[in-house]
Coordinates of C-alpha atoms in Angstrom, one line a residue:
M172 CA 26.7 -10.8 3.7
S173 CA 28.9 -7.8 4.8
Q174 CA 27.6 -4.5 6.1
V175 CA 28.9 -2.8 3.0
E176 CA 27.1 -5.2 0.7
I177 CA 23.9 -4.8 2.7
A178 CA 24.2 -1.0 2.3
R179 CA 24.8 -1.4 -1.5
R180 CA 21.9 -3.7 -1.9
S181 CA 19.6 -1.3 0.0
T182 CA 20.7 1.6 -2.2
R183 CA 20.2 -0.4 -5.4
G184 CA 16.9 -1.7 -4.1
S185 CA 15.7 1.8 -3.2
F186 CA 16.5 3.1 -6.6
A187 CA 14.9 0.1 -8.3
L188 CA 11.7 0.6 -6.2
F189 CA 11.8 4.3 -6.8
A190 CA 12.0 3.8 -10.6
G191 CA 9.2 1.3 -10.5
N192 CA 7.1 3.5 -8.2
L193 CA 7.8 6.5 -10.3
L194 CA 6.4 4.7 -13.4
N195 CA 3.5 3.4 -11.4
T196 CA 2.8 6.9 -10.1
V197 CA 2.9 8.5 -13.5
I198 CA 0.5 5.9 -14.9
S199 CA -1.8 6.1 -11.8
F200 CA -1.6 9.9 -11.9
V201 CA -2.8 9.9 -15.5
A202 CA -5.7 7.5 -14.6
I203 CA -6.6 9.6 -11.5
I204 CA -6.6 12.9 -13.5
I205 CA -8.7 11.4 -16.2
I206 CA -11.1 9.8 -13.8
A207 CA -11.4 13.0 -11.6
R208 CA -12.0 15.2 -14.7
L209 CA -14.6 12.8 -16.1
L210 CA -16.4 12.4 -12.8
G211 CA -16.2 16.0 -11.7
P212 CA -15.7 17.1 -8.0
S213 CA -19.1 15.8 -6.8
N214 CA -18.9 12.3 -8.2
Y215 CA -15.2 12.1 -7.3
G216 CA -16.2 12.9 -3.7
V217 CA -18.7 10.0 -3.9
Y218 CA -15.9 7.7 -5.2
T219 CA -13.7 8.8 -2.3
L220 CA -16.4 8.1 0.3
A221 CA -17.3 4.7 -1.3
I222 CA -13.8 3.4 -0.6
L223 CA -13.4 5.1 2.8
I224 CA -15.1 2.4 4.9
P225 CA -13.1 -0.5 3.3
N226 CA -9.9 1.6 3.7
I227 CA -10.6 2.1 7.4
L228 CA -11.1 -1.6 7.9
L229 CA -7.9 -2.3 6.0
N230 CA -6.1 -0.6 8.8
L231 CA -6.8 -3.8 10.9
L232 CA -5.4 -6.2 8.2
G233 CA -3.1 -8.7 9.8
F234 CA -2.3 -6.7 12.9
G235 CA 1.2 -6.2 11.7
V236 CA 1.9 -9.6 10.2
N237 CA 2.8 -7.9 6.9
S238 CA 5.8 -6.4 8.7
G239 CA 6.6 -9.7 10.3
I240 CA 6.7 -11.4 6.9
T241 CA 9.3 -9.0 5.6
R242 CA 11.4 -9.0 8.7
Y243 CA 11.5 -12.8 9.3
A244 CA 12.1 -13.6 5.6
A245 CA 15.0 -11.3 5.5
Y246 CA 16.3 -12.4 8.9
Q247 CA 16.1 -16.1 8.2
L248 CA 17.8 -15.6 4.8
S249 CA 20.6 -13.8 6.5
Q250 CA 21.1 -16.9 8.7
N251 CA 21.1 -19.1 5.5
R252 CA 17.8 -20.7 6.5
A253 CA 15.9 -20.4 3.2
D254 CA 13.4 -23.3 4.0
L255 CA 12.4 -21.6 7.3
A256 CA 12.1 -18.2 5.5
K257 CA 9.8 -19.7 2.9
R258 CA 7.7 -21.5 5.5
M259 CA 7.1 -18.3 7.5
T260 CA 6.4 -16.4 4.3
I261 CA 3.7 -18.9 3.2
N262 CA 2.1 -19.0 6.6
G263 CA 2.1 -15.2 6.9
V264 CA 0.5 -14.9 3.4
I265 CA -2.2 -17.4 4.2
F266 CA -3.0 -15.6 7.5
I267 CA -3.3 -12.2 5.8
V268 CA -5.5 -13.5 2.9
L269 CA -7.8 -15.2 5.4
F270 CA -7.9 -12.1 7.5
G271 CA -8.8 -10.0 4.5
A272 CA -11.6 -12.4 3.5
V273 CA -13.1 -11.9 7.0
L274 CA -12.8 -8.1 6.9
T275 CA -14.4 -8.1 3.4
G276 CA -17.4 -9.9 4.9
V277 CA -17.7 -7.5 7.8
S278 CA -17.5 -4.5 5.4
Y279 CA -20.2 -5.9 3.1
V280 CA -22.6 -6.8 5.9
S281 CA -22.2 -3.5 7.7
A282 CA -22.1 -1.3 4.6
G283 CA -25.7 -0.1 5.0
F284 CA -25.3 0.9 8.6
L285 CA -21.9 2.6 8.1
S286 CA -23.0 4.4 5.0
G287 CA -25.8 6.0 6.9
S288 CA -24.4 6.6 10.4
V289 CA -20.7 7.3 9.5
L290 CA -20.8 8.8 6.0
H291 CA -24.4 10.2 6.3
R292 CA -25.1 9.0 2.7
P293 CA -27.2 5.8 2.8
E294 CA -27.7 6.2 -1.0
I295 CA -24.1 4.9 -1.6
T296 CA -24.6 1.6 0.3
S297 CA -24.4 -0.5 -2.9
L298 CA -21.1 1.2 -3.9
V299 CA -19.6 0.6 -0.5
Q300 CA -20.7 -3.1 -0.7
F301 CA -18.9 -3.5 -4.0
A302 CA -15.9 -1.6 -2.7
S303 CA -15.6 -4.1 0.1
L304 CA -14.0 -6.4 -2.4
L305 CA -11.1 -4.0 -2.3
I306 CA -10.1 -5.4 1.2
L307 CA -9.6 -8.9 -0.1
A308 CA -7.8 -7.6 -3.2
Q309 CA -5.5 -5.5 -1.0
A310 CA -4.9 -8.4 1.4
V311 CA -3.5 -10.5 -1.5
F312 CA -1.6 -7.5 -2.9
Q313 CA 0.0 -6.4 0.4
A314 CA 0.9 -10.0 1.4
G315 CA 2.7 -10.5 -1.9
I316 CA 4.5 -7.2 -1.7
S317 CA 5.6 -7.8 1.9
A318 CA 6.9 -11.3 0.9
L319 CA 8.8 -10.0 -2.2
L320 CA 10.3 -7.3 0.0
G321 CA 11.6 -9.7 2.6
W322 CA 13.2 -11.8 -0.1
S323 CA 14.7 -8.7 -1.6
Y324 CA 13.0 -9.1 -5.0
M325 CA 12.7 -5.3 -5.5
G326 CA 12.5 -5.6 -9.3
N327 CA 9.4 -7.9 -9.0
I328 CA 7.8 -5.3 -6.7
S329 CA 8.3 -2.7 -9.4
I330 CA 6.8 -5.0 -12.0
T331 CA 3.7 -5.6 -9.8
N332 CA 3.2 -2.0 -9.1
V333 CA 3.4 -1.0 -12.7
F334 CA 1.1 -3.8 -13.8
Q335 CA -1.5 -2.6 -11.3
A336 CA -1.3 1.0 -12.6
I337 CA -1.6 0.0 -16.2
L338 CA -4.6 -2.3 -15.5
R339 CA -6.4 0.3 -13.5
L340 CA -6.0 2.8 -16.4
A341 CA -7.1 0.2 -19.0
V342 CA -10.2 -0.8 -17.1
A343 CA -11.4 2.2 -15.1
V344 CA -11.2 4.9 -17.7
P345 CA -13.2 3.1 -20.5
L346 CA -15.9 2.1 -17.9
V347 CA -16.3 5.7 -16.7
V348 CA -16.4 6.9 -20.3
L349 CA -19.1 4.3 -21.1
G350 CA -21.3 5.8 -18.4
F351 CA -20.7 3.5 -15.4
V352 CA -19.4 6.6 -13.6
V353 CA -18.4 5.9 -10.0
F354 CA -19.1 2.2 -10.2
G355 CA -16.8 2.0 -13.3
A356 CA -14.0 3.7 -11.4
L357 CA -14.4 1.3 -8.5
V358 CA -14.3 -1.8 -10.8
G359 CA -11.1 -0.6 -12.3
Y360 CA -9.5 -0.1 -8.8
V361 CA -10.6 -3.5 -7.4
V362 CA -9.8 -5.5 -10.5
S363 CA -6.3 -3.9 -10.9
V364 CA -5.3 -4.4 -7.2
G365 CA -6.6 -8.0 -7.2
F366 CA -4.8 -9.2 -10.3
A367 CA -1.6 -7.3 -9.3
G368 CA -1.8 -9.2 -6.0
I369 CA -2.1 -12.5 -7.8
L370 CA 0.9 -11.6 -10.0
S371 CA 3.0 -10.7 -6.9
L372 CA 2.4 -14.2 -5.5
V373 CA 3.1 -15.9 -8.8
L374 CA 6.5 -14.0 -9.0
L375 CA 7.2 -14.8 -5.4
F376 CA 6.7 -18.6 -5.6
R377 CA 8.5 -18.7 -9.0
N378 CA 11.6 -17.2 -7.5
T379 CA 11.5 -19.1 -4.2
G380 CA 10.9 -22.5 -5.8
V381 CA 14.3 -24.0 -4.7
A382 CA 13.5 -23.5 -1.0
R383 CA 11.3 -26.3 0.5
A384 CA 8.4 -25.7 2.9
S385 CA 5.3 -27.6 3.9
P386 CA 2.1 -25.5 3.8
L387 CA 0.6 -24.8 7.2
E388 CA 3.5 -26.5 9.0
G389 CA 4.1 -24.5 12.2
F390 CA 1.3 -22.1 11.2
V391 CA 0.2 -21.0 14.7
A392 CA 3.7 -20.6 16.0
D393 CA 4.9 -18.7 13.0
V394 CA 1.9 -16.3 13.0
R395 CA 2.3 -15.8 16.8
T396 CA 6.0 -14.9 16.2
M397 CA 5.1 -12.4 13.4
L398 CA 2.3 -10.9 15.4
S399 CA 4.6 -10.4 18.4
Y400 CA 7.1 -8.5 16.2
G401 CA 4.6 -6.6 14.0
R402 CA 2.2 -5.3 16.6
T403 CA 4.3 -2.3 17.5
V404 CA 4.7 -1.3 13.9
F405 CA 1.0 -1.9 13.4
V406 CA 0.0 0.5 16.2
G407 CA 2.0 3.3 14.7
Q408 CA 0.7 2.7 11.2
F409 CA -2.8 2.4 12.4
A410 CA -2.6 5.8 14.2
V411 CA -1.3 7.5 11.2
S412 CA -3.8 6.0 8.8
I413 CA -6.9 6.4 11.0
S414 CA -6.1 10.0 11.7
A415 CA -6.0 10.9 8.0
Q416 CA -9.2 8.9 7.4
Y417 CA -11.0 10.6 10.3
V418 CA -10.6 13.9 8.6
V419 CA -12.6 12.5 5.6
V420 CA -15.3 11.2 8.0
V421 CA -15.6 14.6 9.5
L422 CA -15.8 16.3 6.1
A423 CA -18.5 13.8 5.1
A424 CA -20.6 15.0 8.0
I425 CA -20.3 18.8 7.3
V426 CA -19.6 19.4 3.6
S427 CA -20.9 18.4 0.2
N428 CA -19.5 15.6 -2.0
S429 CA -17.7 18.3 -4.0
F430 CA -15.6 19.4 -1.1
V431 CA -14.7 15.9 -0.3
G432 CA -13.5 15.6 -3.9
F433 CA -11.4 18.8 -3.5
Y434 CA -9.8 17.4 -0.4
Q435 CA -8.9 14.1 -2.0
S436 CA -7.6 15.8 -5.1
A437 CA -5.2 17.8 -3.0
N438 CA -4.0 14.6 -1.2
N439 CA -3.4 12.9 -4.5
F440 CA -0.6 15.4 -5.3
V441 CA 1.3 14.7 -2.1
V442 CA 2.1 11.3 -3.7
A443 CA 5.6 12.6 -4.6
I444 CA 6.5 12.5 -0.9
T445 CA 5.1 9.1 -0.2
L446 CA 6.6 7.8 -3.5
T447 CA 10.1 8.7 -2.5
S448 CA 9.9 7.9 1.2
G449 CA 8.1 4.6 0.5
A450 CA 10.7 3.4 -1.9
M451 CA 13.5 4.1 0.5
T452 CA 11.6 2.7 3.5
Q453 CA 10.8 -0.5 1.7
A454 CA 14.4 -1.0 0.8
L455 CA 15.8 -0.2 4.2
F456 CA 13.4 -2.4 6.2
P457 CA 14.8 -5.8 5.1
A458 CA 18.3 -4.2 5.3
F459 CA 18.0 -3.7 9.1
A460 CA 16.8 -7.3 9.4
H461 CA 19.9 -8.5 7.5
L462 CA 22.1 -6.3 9.7
E463 CA 20.5 -7.8 12.9
G464 CA 21.1 -11.3 11.6
T465 CA 24.7 -10.6 10.9
K466 CA 25.3 -8.6 14.1
G467 CA 25.8 -5.3 12.2
D468 CA 25.9 -1.7 13.6
L469 CA 22.2 -0.8 13.7
S470 CA 22.6 2.6 15.3
R471 CA 25.0 3.7 12.6
A472 CA 22.7 2.4 9.9
F473 CA 19.8 4.3 11.4
A474 CA 21.8 7.6 11.5
Y475 CA 22.7 7.2 7.8
A476 CA 19.1 6.2 6.8
T477 CA 17.7 9.3 8.6
K478 CA 20.1 11.6 6.7
Y479 CA 19.4 9.8 3.5
M480 CA 15.7 10.4 3.8
A481 CA 16.0 14.0 4.8
F482 CA 18.3 15.0 1.9
V483 CA 15.9 13.6 -0.6
L484 CA 12.5 14.6 0.8
T485 CA 13.1 18.2 1.9
P486 CA 13.3 19.7 -1.6
I487 CA 10.3 17.7 -2.8
I488 CA 8.2 19.1 0.0
F489 CA 9.1 22.7 -0.6
L490 CA 8.5 22.3 -4.4
L491 CA 5.0 21.0 -3.8
M492 CA 4.3 24.0 -1.5
G493 CA 5.6 26.6 -3.9
A494 CA 4.0 25.3 -7.0
S495 CA 0.6 24.2 -5.6
I496 CA -1.5 26.5 -7.7
Q497 CA 0.0 25.3 -11.0
I498 CA 0.1 21.6 -9.8
I499 CA -3.7 21.6 -9.2
S500 CA -5.0 23.9 -11.9
V501 CA -3.1 22.7 -15.0
P502 CA -4.1 18.9 -14.9
L503 CA -7.5 19.1 -13.2
G504 CA -8.9 22.4 -14.6
P505 CA -10.7 25.3 -13.0
S506 CA -13.5 23.2 -11.5
Y507 CA -10.9 21.9 -8.9
S508 CA -9.4 25.3 -8.1
V509 CA -10.5 25.0 -4.4
A510 CA -8.1 22.0 -4.1

């Protein structure tokens, strides 16, 4: 594959992902707005805190193997080694799902202690225990998305994301309306991510059926290779995620549930930035692996990618800053004005 074709595929992929992510975000946004309005700031704060502990533990998921799956699938495919690409993909997915199961157990067992000592709200222990299932669901989901990305199945990623958003809306909102309140919102989130993860794996193995691979063959060696590559990316992502979550931990110690809800509501509207950057980053990641495999000009690609990101993101950031009052007050109502 030529450098020009790689660039074209990356551009097409980023727009395909952006379109899918945009639809996903619109549907998710509707669900979040309805849930936030139905719950009110206080209960929305409880919902935010209930998923905080599982989300913190999710930062440890796979120690960067997700990135390794994407990179080595794309790299091996660029070398015309589809069988090896599929083997490494399968082994990486198995490792991440097993890792997620272990973290789910840790979260469930420690929910009582962490709810009291970290969140200062022992009364939400049962909610945190149920939310622990989110870790396993996210493990399946993230493994599937990483694998689809490495195989350049951008359309399938969009399908998976949209399916997750629709299912969350269809499950969570009726449960909240029926009176299950925070628990209903959690059920919708966990169920939607879990089933979307299963769908991503079904799409993956349906599209890679031609390539042959023996399950668990070379498992230890493959995982070690992916860990070696992904650990640097993991450290950076861990630092970014844990710093944002630390803010919520501090808020939980010093303010009421309502103010936690205000903070999370404000964060929800920054999704326009992550929506755009995420789509472009996902598409560019396997492109760099392809370029490396074909001995392409990585420094030139990086320069173009940086300009590409800046041109698109800058106006979105200033739009959000300038229209923040309207962006919050119109969909959420006056009770969320502090956000």
